[in-house]
Amino acid sequence: LVDFHTGRALLESCSAIVALHADEATEAAVDAALKYGKPFAVVPCCVFADLFPNRPAAVRTTAEFCDYLAAKAGATLEYLRFEGKNKVVVRGDAPPRRDVAITEPRDPSHVVSGVKTDLMFERMRREHKSAAAAA
């Protein structure tokens, strides 16, 4: 884990953003690339539509999610040469868009913008205690 300022410095200095099966962080990776003007490649897997109520209601499948991300970012769709979730949303260099907000899941216990919340740590402690007690 890194603090906000370190995370921002990493995003500002990186060459590209790559997210392979990043779950809830997929759209945030695209948003960070837009915000900081970075090339990106993301391979979406799960949509988690219920965690992101601000997305269009039609975005329920992985294919719809890929199309949505490509349209949002002015990106193209490519395919990796293997079976399964192999659709890649890709965009090259573009100017930074400081107006872009990085998308966060509705559930605050999820990882948000690269920083785990206290609530997430508390949930992990409870689950660890429960598992230890059951063993």
CSV table of N, CA and C in Angstrom, one decimal:
chain,number,residue,atom,x,y,z
A,1,LEU,N,0.8,-1.2,0.0
A,1,LEU,CA,0.0,0.0,0.0
A,1,LEU,C,0.9,1.2,0.0
A,2,VAL,N,0.4,2.3,-0.7
A,2,VAL,CA,1.1,3.5,-0.7
A,2,VAL,C,0.1,4.6,-0.4
A,3,ASP,N,0.6,5.7,0.1
A,3,ASP,CA,-0.2,6.9,0.5
A,3,ASP,C,-0.7,7.6,-0.8
A,4,PHE,N,-1.6,8.5,-0.7
A,4,PHE,CA,-2.2,9.2,-1.8
A,4,PHE,C,-1.1,9.9,-2.6
A,5,HIS,N,-0.2,10.6,-2.0
A,5,HIS,CA,0.8,11.4,-2.7
A,5,HIS,C,1.8,10.5,-3.4
A,6,THR,N,2.2,9.4,-2.8
A,6,THR,CA,3.1,8.5,-3.5
A,6,THR,C,2.4,7.9,-4.7
A,7,GLY,N,1.1,7.5,-4.5
A,7,GLY,CA,0.3,6.9,-5.6
A,7,GLY,C,0.2,7.8,-6.8
A,8,ARG,N,-0.1,9.1,-6.5
A,8,ARG,CA,-0.2,10.1,-7.5
A,8,ARG,C,1.1,10.3,-8.2
A,9,ALA,N,2.2,10.3,-7.5
A,9,ALA,CA,3.5,10.5,-8.1
A,9,ALA,C,3.8,9.3,-9.0
A,10,LEU,N,3.5,8.1,-8.6
A,10,LEU,CA,3.7,6.9,-9.5
A,10,LEU,C,2.9,7.0,-10.8
A,11,LEU,N,1.6,7.5,-10.7
A,11,LEU,CA,0.8,7.6,-11.9
A,11,LEU,C,1.3,8.7,-12.8
A,12,GLU,N,1.8,9.8,-12.2
A,12,GLU,CA,2.3,10.9,-13.0
A,12,GLU,C,3.6,10.5,-13.7
A,13,SER,N,4.4,9.6,-13.2
A,13,SER,CA,5.7,9.3,-13.7
A,13,SER,C,5.8,8.0,-14.5
A,14,CYS,N,4.7,7.2,-14.5
A,14,CYS,CA,4.7,5.9,-15.2
A,14,CYS,C,4.7,6.1,-16.7
A,15,SER,N,5.1,5.1,-17.4
A,15,SER,CA,5.1,5.1,-18.9
A,15,SER,C,3.7,4.7,-19.5
A,16,ALA,N,3.0,3.8,-18.8
A,16,ALA,CA,1.8,3.3,-19.2
A,16,ALA,C,1.0,2.7,-18.1
A,17,ILE,N,-0.3,2.5,-18.2
A,17,ILE,CA,-1.1,1.8,-17.2
A,17,ILE,C,-1.6,0.5,-17.8
A,18,VAL,N,-1.3,-0.6,-17.1
A,18,VAL,CA,-1.8,-1.9,-17.6
A,18,VAL,C,-2.5,-2.6,-16.5
A,19,ALA,N,-3.7,-3.1,-16.8
A,19,ALA,CA,-4.6,-3.7,-15.8
A,19,ALA,C,-5.1,-5.0,-16.4
A,20,LEU,N,-4.6,-6.1,-15.9
A,20,LEU,CA,-5.1,-7.5,-16.4
A,20,LEU,C,-6.0,-8.1,-15.4
A,21,HIS,N,-7.3,-8.3,-15.7
A,21,HIS,CA,-8.2,-8.8,-14.8
A,21,HIS,C,-8.2,-8.1,-13.5
A,22,ALA,N,-8.3,-6.8,-13.5
A,22,ALA,CA,-8.2,-6.0,-12.3
A,22,ALA,C,-9.5,-5.8,-11.5
A,23,ASP,N,-10.5,-6.6,-11.8
A,23,ASP,CA,-11.8,-6.6,-11.1
A,23,ASP,C,-12.3,-5.2,-10.9
A,24,GLU,N,-12.6,-4.8,-9.7
A,24,GLU,CA,-13.2,-3.5,-9.5
A,24,GLU,C,-12.3,-2.3,-9.9
A,25,ALA,N,-11.0,-2.5,-10.0
A,25,ALA,CA,-10.1,-1.4,-10.3
A,25,ALA,C,-10.0,-1.2,-11.8
A,26,THR,N,-10.7,-1.9,-12.7
A,26,THR,CA,-10.5,-1.8,-14.1
A,26,THR,C,-10.9,-0.4,-14.6
A,27,GLU,N,-12.0,0.0,-14.3
A,27,GLU,CA,-12.4,1.4,-14.8
A,27,GLU,C,-11.6,2.5,-14.1
A,28,ALA,N,-11.2,2.3,-12.9
A,28,ALA,CA,-10.3,3.3,-12.3
A,28,ALA,C,-8.9,3.3,-13.0
A,29,ALA,N,-8.4,2.2,-13.5
A,29,ALA,CA,-7.2,2.2,-14.3
A,29,ALA,C,-7.4,3.0,-15.6
A,30,VAL,N,-8.5,2.9,-16.3
A,30,VAL,CA,-8.8,3.7,-17.5
A,30,VAL,C,-8.9,5.2,-17.1
A,31,ASP,N,-9.6,5.4,-16.0
A,31,ASP,CA,-9.8,6.8,-15.6
A,31,ASP,C,-8.4,7.5,-15.2
A,32,ALA,N,-7.6,6.7,-14.6
A,32,ALA,CA,-6.2,7.2,-14.2
A,32,ALA,C,-5.4,7.5,-15.5
A,33,ALA,N,-5.5,6.6,-16.5
A,33,ALA,CA,-4.8,6.9,-17.7
A,33,ALA,C,-5.4,8.1,-18.4
A,34,LEU,N,-6.7,8.3,-18.4
A,34,LEU,CA,-7.2,9.5,-19.0
A,34,LEU,C,-6.8,10.8,-18.2
A,35,LYS,N,-6.9,10.7,-16.9
A,35,LYS,CA,-6.5,11.8,-16.1
A,35,LYS,C,-5.0,12.3,-16.2
A,36,TYR,N,-4.2,11.3,-16.3
A,36,TYR,CA,-2.7,11.6,-16.4
A,36,TYR,C,-2.1,11.5,-17.8
A,37,GLY,N,-3.0,11.3,-18.8
A,37,GLY,CA,-2.5,11.3,-20.2
A,37,GLY,C,-1.6,10.1,-20.5
A,38,LYS,N,-1.9,8.9,-20.0
A,38,LYS,CA,-1.0,7.8,-20.1
A,38,LYS,C,-1.6,6.8,-21.1
A,39,PRO,N,-0.8,6.1,-21.9
A,39,PRO,CA,-1.3,5.0,-22.7
A,39,PRO,C,-1.8,3.9,-21.8
A,40,PHE,N,-2.7,3.1,-22.2
A,40,PHE,CA,-3.2,2.0,-21.3
A,40,PHE,C,-3.6,0.8,-22.1
A,41,ALA,N,-3.6,-0.3,-21.4
A,41,ALA,CA,-4.2,-1.5,-21.9
A,41,ALA,C,-4.8,-2.2,-20.7
A,42,VAL,N,-6.1,-2.5,-20.9
A,42,VAL,CA,-6.8,-3.2,-19.8
A,42,VAL,C,-7.5,-4.4,-20.4
A,43,VAL,N,-7.5,-5.5,-19.6
A,43,VAL,CA,-8.2,-6.7,-20.0
A,43,VAL,C,-9.3,-6.9,-18.9
A,44,PRO,N,-10.5,-6.4,-19.2
A,44,PRO,CA,-11.6,-6.5,-18.2
A,44,PRO,C,-12.0,-8.0,-18.0
A,45,CYS,N,-12.4,-8.3,-16.8
A,45,CYS,CA,-13.0,-9.7,-16.6
A,45,CYS,C,-14.4,-9.6,-16.0
A,46,CYS,N,-14.5,-9.1,-14.8
A,46,CYS,CA,-15.7,-9.0,-14.1
A,46,CYS,C,-16.3,-7.6,-14.2
A,47,VAL,N,-17.6,-7.5,-14.3
A,47,VAL,CA,-18.2,-6.1,-14.5
A,47,VAL,C,-18.5,-5.5,-13.2
A,48,PHE,N,-19.0,-6.2,-12.2
A,48,PHE,CA,-19.4,-5.7,-10.9
A,48,PHE,C,-20.4,-4.5,-11.0
A,49,ALA,N,-21.4,-4.7,-11.9
A,49,ALA,CA,-22.3,-3.7,-12.2
A,49,ALA,C,-23.0,-3.1,-11.0
A,50,ASP,N,-23.3,-3.9,-10.0
A,50,ASP,CA,-24.0,-3.4,-8.8
A,50,ASP,C,-23.1,-2.5,-7.9
A,51,LEU,N,-21.8,-2.6,-8.1
A,51,LEU,CA,-20.9,-1.7,-7.3
A,51,LEU,C,-20.7,-0.3,-8.0
A,52,PHE,N,-21.2,-0.2,-9.2
A,52,PHE,CA,-21.0,1.0,-10.0
A,52,PHE,C,-22.3,1.5,-10.6
A,53,PRO,N,-23.2,2.0,-9.8
A,53,PRO,CA,-24.5,2.4,-10.2
A,53,PRO,C,-24.5,3.6,-11.2
A,54,ASN,N,-23.4,4.3,-11.3
A,54,ASN,CA,-23.3,5.5,-12.2
A,54,ASN,C,-23.0,5.1,-13.7
A,55,ARG,N,-22.7,3.8,-13.9
A,55,ARG,CA,-22.5,3.4,-15.3
A,55,ARG,C,-23.9,3.2,-15.9
A,56,PRO,N,-23.9,3.3,-17.3
A,56,PRO,CA,-25.2,3.0,-17.9
A,56,PRO,C,-25.7,1.6,-17.6
A,57,ALA,N,-27.0,1.5,-17.4
A,57,ALA,CA,-27.7,0.3,-17.0
A,57,ALA,C,-27.4,-0.8,-18.0
A,58,ALA,N,-27.1,-0.5,-19.2
A,58,ALA,CA,-26.9,-1.5,-20.3
A,58,ALA,C,-25.5,-2.2,-20.1
A,59,VAL,N,-24.7,-1.7,-19.2
A,59,VAL,CA,-23.3,-2.3,-19.0
A,59,VAL,C,-23.4,-3.4,-18.0
A,60,ARG,N,-23.7,-4.7,-18.4
A,60,ARG,CA,-23.9,-5.8,-17.5
A,60,ARG,C,-23.0,-7.0,-17.9
A,61,THR,N,-22.5,-7.0,-19.1
A,61,THR,CA,-21.7,-8.2,-19.5
A,61,THR,C,-20.2,-7.7,-19.7
A,62,THR,N,-19.3,-8.6,-19.8
A,62,THR,CA,-17.9,-8.2,-20.1
A,62,THR,C,-17.8,-7.5,-21.4
A,63,ALA,N,-18.5,-8.0,-22.4
A,63,ALA,CA,-18.4,-7.4,-23.8
A,63,ALA,C,-19.0,-6.0,-23.7
A,64,GLU,N,-20.1,-5.8,-23.0
A,64,GLU,CA,-20.6,-4.4,-22.9
A,64,GLU,C,-19.7,-3.5,-22.1
A,65,PHE,N,-19.0,-4.1,-21.1
A,65,PHE,CA,-18.1,-3.3,-20.3
A,65,PHE,C,-16.9,-2.8,-21.2
A,66,CYS,N,-16.4,-3.7,-22.0
A,66,CYS,CA,-15.3,-3.4,-22.9
A,66,CYS,C,-15.7,-2.3,-23.9
A,67,ASP,N,-16.9,-2.4,-24.4
A,67,ASP,CA,-17.4,-1.4,-25.4
A,67,ASP,C,-17.5,0.0,-24.6
A,68,TYR,N,-18.1,-0.1,-23.4
A,68,TYR,CA,-18.3,1.1,-22.6
A,68,TYR,C,-16.9,1.8,-22.3
A,69,LEU,N,-15.9,1.0,-21.9
A,69,LEU,CA,-14.6,1.6,-21.6
A,69,LEU,C,-13.9,2.2,-22.9
A,70,ALA,N,-14.1,1.5,-24.0
A,70,ALA,CA,-13.5,1.9,-25.2
A,70,ALA,C,-14.1,3.3,-25.6
A,71,ALA,N,-15.4,3.4,-25.5
A,71,ALA,CA,-16.1,4.6,-25.9
A,71,ALA,C,-15.8,5.7,-24.9
A,72,LYS,N,-15.7,5.4,-23.7
A,72,LYS,CA,-15.4,6.4,-22.6
A,72,LYS,C,-14.0,7.0,-22.9
A,73,ALA,N,-13.0,6.2,-23.3
A,73,ALA,CA,-11.6,6.6,-23.4
A,73,ALA,C,-11.2,6.9,-24.8
A,74,GLY,N,-12.1,6.7,-25.8
A,74,GLY,CA,-11.6,6.9,-27.2
A,74,GLY,C,-10.6,5.8,-27.6
A,75,ALA,N,-10.8,4.6,-27.1
A,75,ALA,CA,-9.8,3.5,-27.2
A,75,ALA,C,-10.3,2.5,-28.3
A,76,THR,N,-9.4,1.6,-28.6
A,76,THR,CA,-9.8,0.5,-29.5
A,76,THR,C,-9.8,-0.8,-28.8
A,77,LEU,N,-10.4,-1.8,-29.4
A,77,LEU,CA,-10.5,-3.1,-28.9
A,77,LEU,C,-9.6,-4.1,-29.7
A,78,GLU,N,-8.8,-4.8,-29.0
A,78,GLU,CA,-8.0,-5.8,-29.6
A,78,GLU,C,-8.2,-7.1,-28.9
A,79,TYR,N,-7.6,-8.2,-29.4
A,79,TYR,CA,-7.7,-9.5,-28.8
A,79,TYR,C,-6.4,-10.1,-28.5
A,80,LEU,N,-6.2,-10.8,-27.3
A,80,LEU,CA,-5.0,-11.5,-27.0
A,80,LEU,C,-5.2,-12.9,-27.6
A,81,ARG,N,-4.1,-13.6,-27.9
A,81,ARG,CA,-4.3,-14.9,-28.6
A,81,ARG,C,-4.3,-16.1,-27.5
A,82,PHE,N,-5.4,-16.1,-26.8
A,82,PHE,CA,-5.7,-17.2,-25.9
A,82,PHE,C,-7.2,-17.2,-25.7
A,83,GLU,N,-7.7,-18.3,-25.2
A,83,GLU,CA,-9.1,-18.4,-25.0
A,83,GLU,C,-9.5,-17.8,-23.6
A,84,GLY,N,-10.8,-17.4,-23.5
A,84,GLY,CA,-11.2,-16.9,-22.2
A,84,GLY,C,-11.4,-15.4,-22.4
A,85,LYS,N,-11.3,-14.7,-21.3
A,85,LYS,CA,-11.4,-13.2,-21.3
A,85,LYS,C,-10.2,-12.6,-21.9
A,86,ASN,N,-10.2,-12.4,-23.2
A,86,ASN,CA,-9.0,-12.0,-24.0
A,86,ASN,C,-9.2,-10.7,-24.7
A,87,LYS,N,-10.3,-9.9,-24.5
A,87,LYS,CA,-10.5,-8.7,-25.1
A,87,LYS,C,-9.7,-7.6,-24.4
A,88,VAL,N,-8.9,-6.8,-25.1
A,88,VAL,CA,-8.1,-5.7,-24.6
A,88,VAL,C,-8.6,-4.4,-25.0
A,89,VAL,N,-8.8,-3.5,-24.1
A,89,VAL,CA,-9.1,-2.1,-24.4
A,89,VAL,C,-7.8,-1.3,-24.4
A,90,VAL,N,-7.4,-0.7,-25.5
A,90,VAL,CA,-6.1,-0.1,-25.7
A,90,VAL,C,-6.2,1.3,-26.2
A,91,ARG,N,-5.4,2.2,-25.6
A,91,ARG,CA,-5.3,3.6,-26.1
A,91,ARG,C,-3.8,4.0,-26.0
A,92,GLY,N,-3.3,4.7,-27.0
A,92,GLY,CA,-2.0,5.2,-27.0
A,92,GLY,C,-2.0,6.6,-26.2
A,93,ASP,N,-0.9,7.3,-26.5
A,93,ASP,CA,-0.7,8.6,-25.8
A,93,ASP,C,-1.9,9.6,-26.1
A,94,ALA,N,-2.2,10.4,-25.1
A,94,ALA,CA,-3.3,11.4,-25.3
A,94,ALA,C,-3.0,12.5,-24.2
A,95,PRO,N,-3.5,13.7,-24.4
A,95,PRO,CA,-3.2,14.7,-23.4
A,95,PRO,C,-3.9,14.4,-22.1
A,96,PRO,N,-3.3,14.8,-21.0
A,96,PRO,CA,-4.0,14.6,-19.7
A,96,PRO,C,-5.4,15.3,-19.7
A,97,ARG,N,-6.3,14.7,-19.0
A,97,ARG,CA,-7.6,15.3,-18.8
A,97,ARG,C,-7.8,15.4,-17.3
A,98,ARG,N,-7.4,16.5,-16.7
A,98,ARG,CA,-7.5,16.7,-15.3
A,98,ARG,C,-8.9,16.8,-14.7
A,99,ASP,N,-9.9,16.9,-15.6
A,99,ASP,CA,-11.3,16.9,-15.2
A,99,ASP,C,-11.8,15.5,-14.9
A,100,VAL,N,-11.1,14.5,-15.2
A,100,VAL,CA,-11.6,13.1,-15.0
A,100,VAL,C,-11.5,12.8,-13.6
A,101,ALA,N,-12.6,12.3,-13.0
A,101,ALA,CA,-12.6,11.7,-11.6
A,101,ALA,C,-12.4,10.2,-11.7
A,102,ILE,N,-11.6,9.7,-10.8
A,102,ILE,CA,-11.3,8.3,-10.9
A,102,ILE,C,-12.5,7.5,-10.2
A,103,THR,N,-13.1,6.6,-11.0
A,103,THR,CA,-14.3,5.9,-10.5
A,103,THR,C,-14.0,5.1,-9.3
A,104,GLU,N,-14.9,5.1,-8.4
A,104,GLU,CA,-14.8,4.3,-7.1
A,104,GLU,C,-16.1,3.5,-7.0
A,105,PRO,N,-15.9,2.3,-6.4
A,105,PRO,CA,-17.1,1.4,-6.2
A,105,PRO,C,-18.0,2.0,-5.1
A,106,ARG,N,-19.2,1.7,-5.2
A,106,ARG,CA,-20.2,2.2,-4.2
A,106,ARG,C,-19.9,1.7,-2.8
A,107,ASP,N,-19.4,0.4,-2.7
A,107,ASP,CA,-19.1,-0.2,-1.4
A,107,ASP,C,-17.8,0.4,-0.9
A,108,PRO,N,-17.8,1.2,0.2
A,108,PRO,CA,-16.5,1.8,0.7
A,108,PRO,C,-15.5,0.8,1.2
A,109,SER,N,-15.9,-0.5,1.4
A,109,SER,CA,-14.9,-1.4,1.9
A,109,SER,C,-14.1,-2.0,0.8
A,110,HIS,N,-14.3,-1.6,-0.5
A,110,HIS,CA,-13.5,-2.1,-1.6
A,110,HIS,C,-12.3,-1.1,-1.7
A,111,VAL,N,-11.3,-1.6,-2.4
A,111,VAL,CA,-10.1,-0.8,-2.6
A,111,VAL,C,-10.5,0.4,-3.4
A,112,VAL,N,-10.1,1.6,-2.9
A,112,VAL,CA,-10.5,2.9,-3.5
A,112,VAL,C,-9.3,3.7,-3.9
A,113,SER,N,-9.1,3.9,-5.2
A,113,SER,CA,-8.0,4.7,-5.7
A,113,SER,C,-6.7,4.3,-5.1
A,114,GLY,N,-6.4,3.0,-5.0
A,114,GLY,CA,-5.1,2.5,-4.6
A,114,GLY,C,-4.9,2.6,-3.1
A,115,VAL,N,-5.8,3.0,-2.3
A,115,VAL,CA,-5.7,3.1,-0.8
A,115,VAL,C,-6.8,2.3,-0.2
A,116,LYS,N,-6.4,1.2,0.7
A,116,LYS,CA,-7.4,0.5,1.4
A,116,LYS,C,-7.9,1.3,2.5
A,117,THR,N,-9.2,1.3,2.7
A,117,THR,CA,-9.8,2.1,3.8
A,117,THR,C,-9.7,1.4,5.1
A,118,ASP,N,-9.9,2.1,6.2
A,118,ASP,CA,-10.0,1.5,7.5
A,118,ASP,C,-11.1,0.4,7.6
A,119,LEU,N,-12.2,0.7,6.9
A,119,LEU,CA,-13.3,-0.3,6.9
A,119,LEU,C,-12.8,-1.6,6.3
A,120,MET,N,-12.0,-1.6,5.2
A,120,MET,CA,-11.5,-2.8,4.6
A,120,MET,C,-10.6,-3.6,5.6
A,121,PHE,N,-9.7,-2.8,6.3
A,121,PHE,CA,-8.9,-3.5,7.3
A,121,PHE,C,-9.7,-4.1,8.4
A,122,GLU,N,-10.7,-3.4,8.8
A,122,GLU,CA,-11.6,-4.0,9.9
A,122,GLU,C,-12.3,-5.2,9.4
A,123,ARG,N,-12.8,-5.2,8.2
A,123,ARG,CA,-13.4,-6.4,7.6
A,123,ARG,C,-12.4,-7.6,7.6
A,124,MET,N,-11.2,-7.3,7.1
A,124,MET,CA,-10.2,-8.4,7.1
A,124,MET,C,-9.9,-8.9,8.4
A,125,ARG,N,-9.8,-8.1,9.5
A,125,ARG,CA,-9.5,-8.5,10.8
A,125,ARG,C,-10.7,-9.4,11.3
A,126,ARG,N,-11.9,-9.0,11.1
A,126,ARG,CA,-13.1,-9.8,11.5
A,126,ARG,C,-13.0,-11.2,10.8
A,127,GLU,N,-12.8,-11.2,9.5
A,127,GLU,CA,-12.7,-12.5,8.8
A,127,GLU,C,-11.6,-13.4,9.3
A,128,HIS,N,-10.5,-12.8,9.6
A,128,HIS,CA,-9.3,-13.6,10.1
A,128,HIS,C,-9.7,-14.1,11.5
A,129,LYS,N,-10.3,-13.4,12.3
A,129,LYS,CA,-10.7,-13.8,13.7
A,129,LYS,C,-11.7,-15.0,13.5
A,130,SER,N,-12.7,-14.8,12.6
A,130,SER,CA,-13.7,-15.9,12.4
A,130,SER,C,-13.0,-17.2,11.9
A,131,ALA,N,-12.1,-17.0,11.0
A,131,ALA,CA,-11.4,-18.2,10.4
A,131,ALA,C,-10.6,-18.9,11.5
A,132,ALA,N,-9.9,-18.1,12.3
A,132,ALA,CA,-9.1,-18.6,13.4
A,132,ALA,C,-9.9,-19.3,14.4
A,133,ALA,N,-11.1,-18.8,14.8
A,133,ALA,CA,-12.0,-19.3,15.8
A,133,ALA,C,-12.6,-20.7,15.3
A,134,ALA,N,-12.9,-20.7,14.0
A,134,ALA,CA,-13.4,-21.9,13.4
A,134,ALA,C,-12.4,-23.1,13.3
A,135,ALA,N,-11.1,-22.7,13.3
A,135,ALA,CA,-10.1,-23.8,13.1
A,135,ALA,C,-9.8,-24.5,14.3
